Amino acid sequence: MGTLLDSGIKPYNHYGAYLKKKYNDKRVFKIIVDGNFTCPNRDGSKGFGGCSYCNVDSFTPDSARKLPTIREQVEQGIERAIKSYAAEKFVIYFQPNTNTYAPVHYLKAMYDEALSIAPENVVGLSVGTRPDCIDFEKIALLESYTDQLDVDLEMGMESIYNDTLSRINRGCSHEELEKALNLVQNSPMDICVHTIFGFPWETKEMMLKYAEEINRFPQIKFVKLHHLHIVEGSIMGVQYKRSPFPLFSLESYTDFLCEFIPLLRPDIVIQRLFGLADQELLIAPNWGLGKSSIQTYIDKQLERKGAIQGSQYTEISNSANTF
């Protein structure tokens, strides 16, 4: 007898099923665009060197890095998505660096250009940023697109602990994330937060508390869950080579997810359970498997252990917590 997973039903609220239902079974694909933004934690506004785990090249496809214009990136991204994945509809995804870190008129010109390429087939705009680079004016700009498109604002939470944020040179406090989330309360945009699990000084119990913090913000619709990986060109990469520290194995990370996902509010859509860096940049951990194999392993283990999203969720007060 087959399992629910064999029928395509996962024990968590996953992004693929969400897209399939929302867009009437159309194949929807994200087109990554590099707007050549920088970051206030790199240009000296808040700091230099960026977050200690970060090398922006480790999560930017070669296609985006090498194309000089927005138009070329979108056109070639769409062409590749159609040819390789039979994609039918597209979300324009401004991913690398901080994609609201510019004057509003500049942001509007860039977003408008990207969205003008194939308007009949573009269904969404996704913008990745830092919570300290969000204000009312930028929110108003992004919300102006919601009459025609689904708009997803993705903010890096990374950790809920200010001690961790300081140690990784984040240049941003958890209170600044709370402030940004309060600014988008009741917004027509969809809000996504990005987390990183596995900083070596955070215990499992500390990391499980991320779920409680995410749960208390009803405006959070999506999450991206990542394990910490160490990449070339990052400060943490140098630190790791000098004195290696423990990192998640695939098995231990999956065991953690089996405890975390049941704590997560059941209506939240999980866009991603793990992250991958380019092999030529990855220092550790190397799980030795491709994306689909990792996804299959995690899904099967979640099902085998009965780890159902929200099964241990309890509603809590929305009063602010301090970390």
Coordinates of N, CA, C and O in Angstrom, one line a residue, residues 11-12 20 37-38 50 58 62 70 83 93 123 135 160 168 172 176 184 193 207 217 290:
P11 N 3.8 15.9 4.7 CA 3.3 16.2 6.1 C 3.5 17.7 6.5 O 3.5 17.9 7.7
Y12 N 3.7 18.5 5.5 CA 3.8 19.9 5.9 C 3.2 20.7 4.7 O 3.0 20.2 3.6
K20 N 0.6 25.2 -7.1 CA -0.2 24.4 -7.9 C -1.7 24.7 -7.7 O -2.4 24.9 -8.7
F37 N 22.6 45.3 -6.4 CA 22.5 46.0 -5.2 C 23.7 45.7 -4.3 O 24.4 44.7 -4.5
T38 N 23.9 46.5 -3.3 CA 24.9 46.1 -2.2 C 24.1 46.0 -0.9 O 22.9 45.6 -1.0
G50 N 30.1 42.4 5.5 CA 28.9 41.6 5.4 C 28.7 40.6 6.6 O 29.6 40.5 7.5
S58 N 27.5 32.6 -3.5 CA 27.2 31.2 -3.2 C 25.7 30.9 -3.4 O 25.3 29.7 -3.4
D62 N 25.0 31.4 -11.8 CA 26.0 32.0 -12.8 C 25.3 32.8 -13.9 O 25.8 33.9 -14.3
I70 N 19.0 43.9 -16.7 CA 17.8 43.3 -16.2 C 17.1 42.5 -17.3 O 16.6 41.4 -17.1
K83 N 12.4 25.9 -21.3 CA 13.1 24.8 -22.0 C 13.4 23.6 -21.0 O 13.2 22.4 -21.3
Y93 N 12.1 37.4 -9.2 CA 12.7 37.3 -7.9 C 14.0 38.0 -7.8 O 15.0 37.6 -8.3
V123 N 3.3 36.4 -13.0 CA 2.2 36.4 -12.0 C 2.7 37.0 -10.6 O 1.8 37.3 -9.8
D135 N 10.8 50.6 4.9 CA 10.1 51.8 5.5 C 8.8 51.9 4.9 O 8.4 51.2 3.9
I160 N 16.9 34.5 16.0 CA 16.0 35.3 16.9 C 16.8 35.9 18.1 O 16.2 36.6 18.9
I168 N 27.6 37.1 14.3 CA 27.7 36.9 12.8 C 27.8 38.2 12.1 O 27.7 38.2 10.8
C172 N 22.1 44.1 12.4 CA 20.7 44.2 12.5 C 20.2 43.5 13.7 O 20.6 42.3 13.9
E176 N 14.6 45.1 15.1 CA 14.4 45.7 13.8 C 13.6 44.8 12.9 O 12.8 45.3 12.1
V184 N 4.3 45.9 8.2 CA 3.5 45.2 7.1 C 2.3 44.4 7.7 O 1.8 43.6 7.0
V193 N 9.9 35.0 5.9 CA 11.1 35.2 6.7 C 12.0 34.0 6.5 O 11.6 32.9 6.2
M207 N 17.1 26.7 19.1 CA 16.6 26.8 17.7 C 15.2 26.4 17.6 O 14.4 27.0 16.8
F217 N 3.5 36.0 14.8 CA 3.3 37.0 13.8 C 2.4 36.5 12.7 O 2.8 35.8 11.8
G290 N 22.4 15.5 -4.4 CA 21.8 16.6 -5.1 C 20.5 17.0 -4.4 O 20.0 16.4 -3.5

